[in-house]
Short mmCIF file of C-alpha atoms in Angstrom, two decimals:
data_model
loop_
_atom_site.label_atom_id
_atom_site.label_comp_id
_atom_site.label_asym_id
_atom_site.label_seq_id
_atom_site.Cartn_x
_atom_site.Cartn_y
_atom_site.Cartn_z
CA MET M 1 111.01 99.27 -8.66
CA LYS M 2 112.70 95.87 -8.25
CA THR M 3 114.76 97.09 -5.31
CA LEU M 4 113.97 99.27 -2.36
CA THR M 5 116.57 101.85 -1.52
CA ALA M 6 117.98 102.65 1.86
CA GLY M 7 116.43 106.08 1.40
CA PHE M 8 112.96 104.54 1.33
CA PHE M 9 113.52 102.71 4.61
CA LEU M 10 115.01 105.83 6.21
CA ALA M 11 112.07 107.98 5.10
CA LEU M 12 109.58 105.38 6.29
CA ALA M 13 111.28 105.04 9.67
CA MET M 14 111.54 108.82 10.14
CA SER M 15 107.89 109.32 9.15
CA SER M 16 106.73 106.62 11.55
CA ALA M 17 108.88 107.91 14.40
CA SER M 18 107.70 111.47 13.86
CA ALA M 19 104.06 110.40 13.76
CA GLN M 20 104.35 108.39 16.97
CA GLN M 21 106.11 111.24 18.77
CA THR M 22 103.33 113.62 17.75
CA SER M 23 100.62 111.17 18.74
CA THR M 24 101.86 111.14 22.34
CA ALA M 25 101.12 114.87 22.76
CA LYS M 26 98.05 115.40 24.95
CA HIS M 27 97.75 119.16 24.60
CA PRO M 28 94.97 120.66 22.46
CA ILE M 29 95.82 122.03 19.01
CA VAL M 30 94.18 124.95 17.23
CA LEU M 31 94.50 125.01 13.45
CA HIS M 32 94.06 128.50 11.99
CA ALA M 33 93.84 129.45 8.32
CA ALA M 34 92.40 132.18 6.16
CA HIS M 35 89.58 129.91 4.98
CA MET M 36 87.73 126.68 5.74
CA LEU M 37 85.53 124.47 3.55
CA ASP M 38 81.96 123.74 4.61
CA VAL M 39 81.46 120.55 2.59
CA ALA M 40 77.72 120.05 3.04
CA GLY M 41 76.97 123.74 2.50
CA GLY M 42 79.26 124.04 -0.49
CA ARG M 43 80.76 127.27 0.80
CA ILE M 44 83.94 128.79 2.17
CA ILE M 45 84.09 130.19 5.71
CA SER M 46 86.64 132.93 6.38
CA PRO M 47 88.66 132.69 8.52
CA GLY M 48 88.65 129.07 9.59
CA GLU M 49 89.69 127.39 12.82
CA VAL M 50 89.60 123.81 14.11
CA LEU M 51 90.16 122.82 17.75
CA VAL M 52 91.65 119.34 18.12
CA GLU M 53 92.24 117.29 21.22
CA GLY M 54 93.54 113.75 20.97
CA ASP M 55 92.25 112.22 17.75
CA ARG M 56 88.99 114.20 17.59
CA ILE M 57 87.68 117.61 16.59
CA LEU M 58 86.25 119.52 19.54
CA ALA M 59 85.04 122.52 17.53
CA ALA M 60 85.27 124.07 14.07
CA GLY M 61 84.18 127.42 12.68
CA SER M 62 85.36 130.95 11.92
CA SER M 63 86.76 131.04 15.46
CA VAL M 64 87.09 128.48 18.25
CA GLU M 65 88.18 128.52 21.86
CA HIS M 66 91.92 128.65 22.42
CA PRO M 67 92.37 126.65 25.65
CA ALA M 68 95.29 127.37 27.94
CA GLY M 69 98.36 125.53 26.75
CA ALA M 70 96.97 124.94 23.26
CA GLU M 71 99.41 124.73 20.37
CA VAL M 72 98.35 127.11 17.59
CA ILE M 73 99.32 126.09 14.05
CA ASP M 74 98.87 129.08 11.76
CA LEU M 75 98.48 127.90 8.18
CA GLY M 76 98.30 131.37 6.69
CA SER M 77 96.33 131.95 3.49
CA THR M 78 95.37 128.30 2.99
CA THR M 79 91.95 126.62 3.11
CA LEU M 80 91.28 124.02 5.79
CA MET M 81 89.21 121.04 4.68
CA PRO M 82 88.59 117.41 5.64
CA GLY M 83 91.11 114.79 4.58
CA LEU M 84 90.37 113.44 1.10
CA ILE M 85 88.91 109.99 0.45
CA ASP M 86 89.86 107.63 -2.40
CA ALA M 87 87.35 104.80 -2.64
CA HIS M 88 89.28 102.82 -5.26
CA VAL M 89 93.02 102.34 -4.81
CA HIS M 90 95.55 99.57 -5.36
CA LEU M 91 98.35 99.90 -2.84
CA PHE M 92 100.01 96.79 -4.24
CA LEU M 93 100.38 98.09 -7.79
CA HIS M 94 102.80 100.57 -9.34
CA PRO M 95 103.28 101.92 -12.88
CA GLY M 96 104.49 99.26 -15.29
CA ALA M 97 103.32 95.89 -16.57
CA GLU M 98 100.51 95.03 -14.17
CA ASP M 99 100.37 91.36 -15.11
CA LEU M 100 104.11 90.85 -14.55
CA GLN M 101 104.24 92.44 -11.09
CA THR M 102 102.57 89.41 -9.52
CA VAL M 103 104.98 87.07 -11.32
CA GLU M 104 108.27 88.91 -10.92
CA GLU M 105 107.85 90.53 -7.49
CA SER M 106 107.48 88.61 -4.24
CA ILE M 107 104.66 89.33 -1.82
CA PRO M 108 107.11 90.64 0.84
CA GLN M 109 108.57 93.03 -1.72
CA ARG M 110 105.14 94.16 -2.85
CA THR M 111 104.03 94.66 0.76
CA LEU M 112 106.94 97.02 1.40
CA MET M 113 106.02 98.89 -1.76
CA ALA M 114 102.42 99.07 -0.57
CA ALA M 115 103.57 100.64 2.70
CA GLU M 116 105.37 103.33 0.71
CA ALA M 117 102.29 103.83 -1.49
CA ALA M 118 100.16 104.34 1.63
CA ARG M 119 102.61 106.97 2.89
CA LEU M 120 102.56 108.85 -0.43
CA ASP M 121 98.76 108.85 -0.54
CA LEU M 122 98.57 110.18 3.02
CA LEU M 123 101.05 112.97 2.33
CA ALA M 124 98.96 113.93 -0.71
CA GLY M 125 96.03 114.51 1.64
CA PHE M 126 94.17 111.21 1.33
CA THR M 127 93.38 110.23 4.90
CA ALA M 128 90.95 107.38 4.09
CA GLU M 129 91.00 104.82 1.29
CA ARG M 130 89.47 101.57 0.08
CA ASP M 131 92.00 99.08 -1.31
CA MET M 132 90.26 97.26 -4.15
CA GLY M 133 92.32 94.07 -4.28
CA THR M 134 95.96 93.22 -3.80
CA GLU M 135 96.27 91.75 -7.30
CA GLY M 136 97.68 88.41 -6.19
CA ALA M 137 99.13 89.34 -2.80
CA GLY M 138 96.33 87.68 -0.85
CA CYS M 139 95.58 89.34 2.48
CA ALA M 140 98.86 91.24 2.67
CA ASP M 141 96.78 94.43 2.65
CA VAL M 142 95.47 93.40 6.08
CA ALA M 143 99.04 93.62 7.39
CA VAL M 144 99.43 97.10 5.90
CA ARG M 145 96.11 98.27 7.37
CA ASP M 146 96.96 96.88 10.79
CA ALA M 147 100.45 98.39 10.74
CA ILE M 148 98.90 101.79 9.97
CA ASN M 149 96.32 101.40 12.71
CA SER M 150 98.95 100.45 15.28
CA GLY M 151 101.19 103.40 14.36
CA LEU M 152 104.03 101.32 12.90
CA ILE M 153 103.80 103.04 9.49
CA PRO M 154 102.04 106.18 8.21
CA GLY M 155 99.05 105.80 5.95
CA PRO M 156 95.34 106.48 5.47
CA ARG M 157 92.47 104.80 7.28
CA MET M 158 91.99 101.68 5.23
CA ARG M 159 89.20 99.37 4.16
CA VAL M 160 90.80 96.28 2.59
CA SER M 161 89.52 93.34 0.55
CA CYS M 162 92.46 90.89 0.22
CA ASN M 163 92.40 89.57 -3.38
CA ALA M 164 89.51 90.36 -5.67
CA ILE M 165 87.40 87.39 -6.80
CA ASP M 166 86.86 86.21 -10.38
CA ILE M 167 85.89 83.17 -12.43
CA LEU M 168 88.24 80.85 -14.30
CA GLY M 169 89.07 82.67 -17.53
CA GLY M 170 87.60 85.88 -16.13
CA HIS M 171 88.72 89.47 -16.13
CA GLU M 172 91.90 89.10 -14.05
CA ASP M 173 92.87 85.58 -15.09
CA ALA M 174 96.28 85.09 -16.73
CA ILE M 175 94.90 84.88 -20.26
CA GLY M 176 97.54 85.01 -22.99
CA TYR M 177 100.21 83.05 -21.12
CA ASN M 178 101.35 79.51 -21.88
CA PRO M 179 98.64 77.35 -20.25
CA ALA M 180 101.24 74.68 -19.42
CA GLN M 181 102.86 77.14 -17.00
CA HIS M 182 99.63 77.39 -14.97
CA VAL M 183 100.12 81.10 -14.29
CA LEU M 184 97.61 82.00 -11.61
CA SER M 185 94.98 84.71 -11.72
CA ASN M 186 95.67 87.93 -9.84
CA ALA M 187 92.35 87.26 -8.10
CA ASP M 188 90.88 84.31 -6.18
CA TYR M 189 88.87 81.85 -8.26
CA ALA M 190 85.19 81.26 -7.53
CA ASN M 191 83.12 79.56 -10.23
CA SER M 192 79.81 79.19 -8.39
CA ALA M 193 77.77 80.69 -5.58
CA GLU M 194 79.12 78.05 -3.21
CA GLU M 195 82.70 78.89 -4.13
CA LEU M 196 82.00 82.61 -3.71
CA VAL M 197 80.93 81.94 -0.12
CA ARG M 198 83.95 79.73 0.54
CA VAL M 199 86.41 82.34 -0.77
CA MET M 200 84.67 85.15 1.10
CA ARG M 201 84.89 83.20 4.34
CA GLU M 202 88.59 82.55 3.80
CA GLN M 203 89.18 86.25 3.11
CA ARG M 204 87.14 87.43 6.09
CA LYS M 205 89.07 84.97 8.26
CA GLY M 206 92.24 86.58 6.88
CA GLY M 207 91.03 90.02 7.96
CA ALA M 208 89.26 91.44 4.89
CA ASP M 209 86.84 94.29 5.60
CA PHE M 210 84.83 93.90 2.40
CA THR M 211 84.66 91.83 -0.79
CA LYS M 212 85.72 92.95 -4.27
CA ILE M 213 84.27 90.95 -7.17
CA TYR M 214 85.08 91.23 -10.87
CA GLU M 215 81.73 91.22 -12.61
CA THR M 216 82.62 92.31 -16.16
CA GLY M 217 85.43 92.21 -18.71
CA LYS M 218 87.14 92.14 -21.16
CA ASP M 219 85.72 95.38 -22.60
CA SER M 220 85.41 96.25 -26.27
CA ILE M 221 83.63 98.74 -28.51
CA GLU M 222 81.99 97.52 -31.70
CA GLY M 223 80.71 100.45 -33.68
CA ASN M 224 78.76 102.50 -31.14
CA ARG M 225 78.14 99.51 -28.90
CA PHE M 226 80.05 98.90 -25.67
CA ILE M 227 80.41 95.19 -24.94
CA THR M 228 81.59 93.54 -21.74
CA PRO M 229 80.83 89.93 -20.73
CA TYR M 230 79.45 89.33 -17.25
CA GLN M 231 80.95 86.84 -14.80
CA TYR M 232 78.23 86.19 -12.20
CA THR M 233 74.44 86.16 -12.31
CA THR M 234 72.21 88.21 -10.06
CA GLU M 235 71.45 85.09 -8.03
CA GLN M 236 75.14 84.32 -7.50
CA LEU M 237 75.94 87.91 -6.51
CA ALA M 238 72.94 87.96 -4.16
CA VAL M 239 74.44 84.98 -2.34
CA ALA M 240 77.68 86.94 -1.91
CA VAL M 241 75.78 89.98 -0.63
CA ARG M 242 73.90 87.82 1.88
CA GLU M 243 77.16 86.26 3.05
CA ALA M 244 78.63 89.71 3.65
CA GLU M 245 75.49 90.74 5.53
CA ARG M 246 75.75 87.62 7.70
CA THR M 247 78.98 89.01 9.16
CA GLY M 248 77.68 92.57 9.54
CA GLY M 249 78.53 93.75 6.06
CA ASP M 250 75.41 95.50 4.87
CA ARG M 251 75.60 98.00 2.04
CA ASN M 252 76.32 100.97 4.32
CA SER M 253 78.86 99.36 6.63
CA GLY M 254 82.05 99.52 4.55
CA ARG M 255 82.06 95.71 4.80
CA GLY M 256 79.75 94.79 1.93
CA VAL M 257 80.40 93.78 -1.69
CA ALA M 258 81.90 96.05 -4.34
CA VAL M 259 82.01 95.10 -8.00
CA HIS M 260 84.20 95.97 -10.94
CA ALA M 261 81.47 96.50 -13.53
CA THR M 262 81.93 98.62 -16.62
CA GLY M 263 78.67 97.92 -18.40
CA GLU M 264 75.54 95.86 -18.95
CA PRO M 265 74.18 93.37 -18.23
CA GLY M 266 76.72 92.79 -15.42
CA ALA M 267 76.22 96.18 -13.78
CA GLY M 268 72.47 95.60 -13.68
CA PHE M 269 72.94 92.13 -12.19
CA ALA M 270 75.13 93.60 -9.44
CA VAL M 271 72.71 96.40 -8.61
CA ALA M 272 69.78 93.98 -8.47
CA ALA M 273 71.80 91.86 -6.03
CA GLY M 274 72.30 94.86 -3.74
CA VAL M 275 76.05 95.56 -3.91
CA SER M 276 77.59 98.61 -2.22
CA SER M 277 79.20 100.16 -5.30
CA VAL M 278 79.60 99.76 -9.03
CA ASP M 279 83.17 100.69 -9.80
CA HIS M 280 84.11 102.09 -13.25
CA ALA M 281 80.44 102.20 -14.41
CA TYR M 282 81.22 103.20 -17.99
CA VAL M 283 77.75 102.43 -19.36
CA LEU M 284 74.62 101.93 -17.26
CA SER M 285 71.09 101.27 -18.49
CA GLU M 286 68.21 103.51 -17.47
CA SER M 287 66.80 100.79 -15.23
CA THR M 288 70.18 100.27 -13.54
CA MET M 289 70.58 104.00 -12.92
CA LYS M 290 67.07 104.20 -11.47
CA ALA M 291 67.76 101.26 -9.15
CA MET M 292 71.07 102.78 -8.01
CA ARG M 293 69.33 106.04 -7.16
CA GLU M 294 66.56 104.26 -5.26
CA LYS M 295 68.88 101.91 -3.35
CA GLY M 296 71.68 104.41 -2.74
CA ILE M 297 74.27 102.33 -4.60
CA PHE M 298 77.31 104.41 -5.53
CA ALA M 299 78.94 104.66 -8.92
CA VAL M 300 82.72 105.14 -8.70
CA PRO M 301 83.79 106.43 -12.14
CA THR M 302 87.66 106.08 -12.09
CA PHE M 303 88.49 108.49 -14.92
CA ALA M 304 92.13 109.07 -13.93
CA ILE M 305 93.23 105.54 -14.75
CA GLY M 306 91.66 105.74 -18.20
CA GLU M 307 93.48 108.97 -18.93
CA TYR M 308 96.78 107.49 -17.75
CA PHE M 309 96.44 104.28 -19.75
CA ALA M 310 95.53 106.21 -22.91
CA GLY M 311 98.56 108.44 -22.45
CA HIS M 312 100.89 105.48 -21.91
CA ALA M 313 99.49 102.99 -24.41
CA ALA M 314 101.92 100.65 -26.16
CA THR M 315 100.62 101.46 -29.65
CA PRO M 316 98.73 104.30 -31.33
CA GLU M 317 95.90 101.88 -32.03
CA ARG M 318 95.57 101.00 -28.35
CA ALA M 319 95.72 104.67 -27.39
CA SER M 320 92.91 105.43 -29.83
CA GLN M 321 90.79 102.63 -28.38
CA LEU M 322 91.31 103.83 -24.81
CA LYS M 323 90.54 107.44 -25.73
CA ALA M 324 87.30 106.27 -27.34
CA GLU M 325 86.40 104.43 -24.14
CA GLN M 326 87.13 107.53 -22.06
CA ALA M 327 85.00 109.70 -24.34
CA LEU M 328 82.14 107.22 -24.07
CA HIS M 329 82.56 107.10 -20.30
CA ALA M 330 82.48 110.90 -20.05
CA ALA M 331 79.30 111.11 -22.15
CA GLU M 332 77.62 108.40 -20.08
CA PHE M 333 78.73 110.17 -16.87
CA LYS M 334 76.57 113.13 -17.88
CA LYS M 335 73.59 110.80 -18.31
CA GLN M 336 74.25 109.29 -14.89
CA MET M 337 74.35 112.74 -13.29
CA ALA M 338 71.08 113.65 -15.00
CA ALA M 339 69.56 110.44 -13.60
CA SER M 340 70.73 111.40 -10.06
CA VAL M 341 72.95 108.36 -9.65
CA PRO M 342 74.87 108.76 -6.36
CA PHE M 343 78.64 109.03 -6.82
CA ALA M 344 81.72 108.41 -4.74
CA VAL M 345 85.27 109.23 -5.87
CA GLY M 346 87.84 106.58 -6.68
CA SER M 347 90.86 106.93 -8.92
CA ASP M 348 92.15 103.34 -9.42
CA VAL M 349 95.59 104.68 -8.44
CA GLY M 350 98.44 102.18 -8.42
CA PRO M 351 98.96 101.61 -12.13
CA PHE M 352 99.64 105.36 -12.12
CA PRO M 353 101.76 107.01 -9.39
CA HIS M 354 100.46 107.06 -5.85
CA GLY M 355 99.94 110.51 -4.41
CA THR M 356 98.77 111.99 -7.72
CA GLN M 357 95.13 110.82 -7.65
CA ALA M 358 93.56 114.21 -6.98
CA ARG M 359 93.51 114.29 -10.78
CA GLU M 360 90.34 112.17 -10.55
CA MET M 361 88.38 115.09 -9.14
CA GLU M 362 89.70 117.45 -11.81
CA LEU M 363 88.42 115.09 -14.49
CA MET M 364 85.00 114.80 -12.83
CA VAL M 365 84.75 118.59 -13.01
CA GLN M 366 86.07 118.59 -16.58
CA PHE M 367 83.35 116.11 -17.56
CA GLY M 368 80.53 118.16 -16.11
CA MET M 369 80.19 117.88 -12.33
CA LYS M 370 80.30 121.05 -10.24
CA PRO M 371 83.28 121.30 -7.86
CA GLU M 372 81.02 121.42 -4.78
CA ASP M 373 79.28 118.23 -5.93
CA VAL M 374 82.60 116.49 -6.57
CA LEU M 375 83.69 117.39 -3.05
CA ARG M 376 80.42 116.10 -1.59
CA ALA M 377 80.82 112.89 -3.60
CA ASP M 378 84.34 112.47 -2.30
CA LEU M 379 83.86 113.46 1.33
CA LEU M 380 80.22 112.83 2.26
CA ASN M 381 79.50 109.86 0.00
CA GLY M 382 83.00 108.48 0.43
CA ALA M 383 82.51 108.42 4.19
CA LYS M 384 79.23 106.53 3.73
CA LEU M 385 80.75 104.04 1.28
CA LEU M 386 83.65 103.27 3.61
CA GLY M 387 81.25 102.88 6.53
CA TRP M 388 82.47 105.91 8.48
CA PRO M 389 79.65 108.48 8.18
CA GLY M 390 79.61 110.89 11.07
CA GLN M 391 83.30 110.17 11.68
CA ILE M 392 85.16 111.46 8.61
CA GLY M 393 84.44 113.70 5.62
CA GLU M 394 83.53 116.92 7.48
CA LEU M 395 85.13 119.29 9.97
CA LYS M 396 82.62 118.91 12.78
CA GLN M 397 82.60 118.31 16.50
CA GLY M 398 83.16 114.66 17.37
CA TYR M 399 84.62 113.70 13.99
CA PHE M 400 88.12 112.30 13.63
CA ALA M 401 90.69 115.08 13.32
CA ASP M 402 91.50 114.32 9.68
CA VAL M 403 92.34 117.79 8.36
CA ILE M 404 94.30 119.06 5.39
CA ALA M 405 95.14 122.52 4.07
CA VAL M 406 95.31 123.45 0.40
CA GLN M 407 96.67 126.50 -1.38
CA GLY M 408 93.52 128.05 -2.82
CA ASN M 409 89.76 127.65 -3.05
CA PRO M 410 88.66 124.18 -4.22
CA LEU M 411 85.18 125.47 -5.05
CA GLU M 412 86.69 127.80 -7.65
CA ASP M 413 89.60 125.63 -8.79
CA ILE M 414 89.45 121.94 -7.97
CA SER M 415 93.09 121.52 -9.03
CA VAL M 416 94.20 123.09 -5.72
CA LEU M 417 93.65 119.61 -4.26
CA ARG M 418 97.05 118.84 -5.78
CA LYS M 419 98.55 121.58 -3.60
CA VAL M 420 98.24 120.04 -0.16
CA SER M 421 100.58 121.74 2.31
CA PHE M 422 99.35 120.33 5.62
CA VAL M 423 98.10 116.87 6.62
CA MET M 424 96.69 115.76 9.96
CA LYS M 425 95.12 112.35 10.53
CA GLY M 426 93.57 111.46 13.86
CA GLY M 427 95.17 114.51 15.47
CA VAL M 428 98.65 113.50 14.29
CA VAL M 429 100.47 115.95 12.01
CA TYR M 430 102.16 114.18 9.10
CA ARG M 431 102.94 117.16 6.89
CA ARG M 432 103.62 120.81 7.65
CA PRO M 433 104.28 123.75 5.31
#
């Protein structure tokens, strides 16, 4: 991926032009299909219709009004459902050596790649996403978000964080390189509460919606014990949470603080500080799970990345280690469900191919969650986590017209989410059968 082909630019230009042409249409649109998903009710309605005008849904149900002059799009035997949400993506990463991408690829090059990644995710049915750090590209994700919002390029609704934040020698620092070369971290350094505030203010000035902080790492398993050092104390993280709140970023706004935290005590420190989400969440203590349930703090499991890394490990020994971590994560996931921890869905896509992240929901089902609960976690909780409840995640009057169609019943077979044949975002059709 060191060069971008003319075909990429042509596809991007054609997609953008097509989207903008469609967005100028003022006539109402009726989407008709054999079925429609009622997310909250966990049931299928047959048939299903959605009336769209502009960027909003006017009505949805087994039948809707067909106004004079309405365009009817018949999607046949498919199931209509809200656009999918991925609460943990990396638009600025692609498969390959993660640590070398920030060294070998320029930020302009990576930004163009990120635009293509956004397009692929949208065409796969993901109409809203949270970008969890550009991995060294600063606030270039702000440019991608703004280009999507202005109609220059196709992509999901985005919440962006600029770089993640870590300590010197922390999880994303360039450990293992020649120190004399001063290879920078893929995140922004902050070694104290005061530095956390300074970096957050710089990022918010640059256009960041929320803050991503690395709280744990490097992970290891010793016997039956999962070990991961923490980076920040509860008091330091609480300062970051207060700084986010100062600018309107409370936990339910989509503008708060999210942490990479795989285990204790870091996950507990983050929950005590009042973060919005604990991403990865391999191992959580009983007290942490209880606090997450009481405060409404989401766990975002990210199973798909673990599966991909284990399947593409450099050595059999590394593959065995990663498979052991995934097995531990799956077992702990069952404990978290039993403790009623609230979940959102995030895949950590980027190190594995964009547009394939529906695999995350298959794995959540495989590891014990019912399909209807996975869909609620993705669509209802995802909307809350991104700060857009009542606007996305359901097919209801007044919501954004983010609608997809899949070939089959996702309540019976969650893998049909990989068979998206129609994509509409904000009333604009980006993919047709």
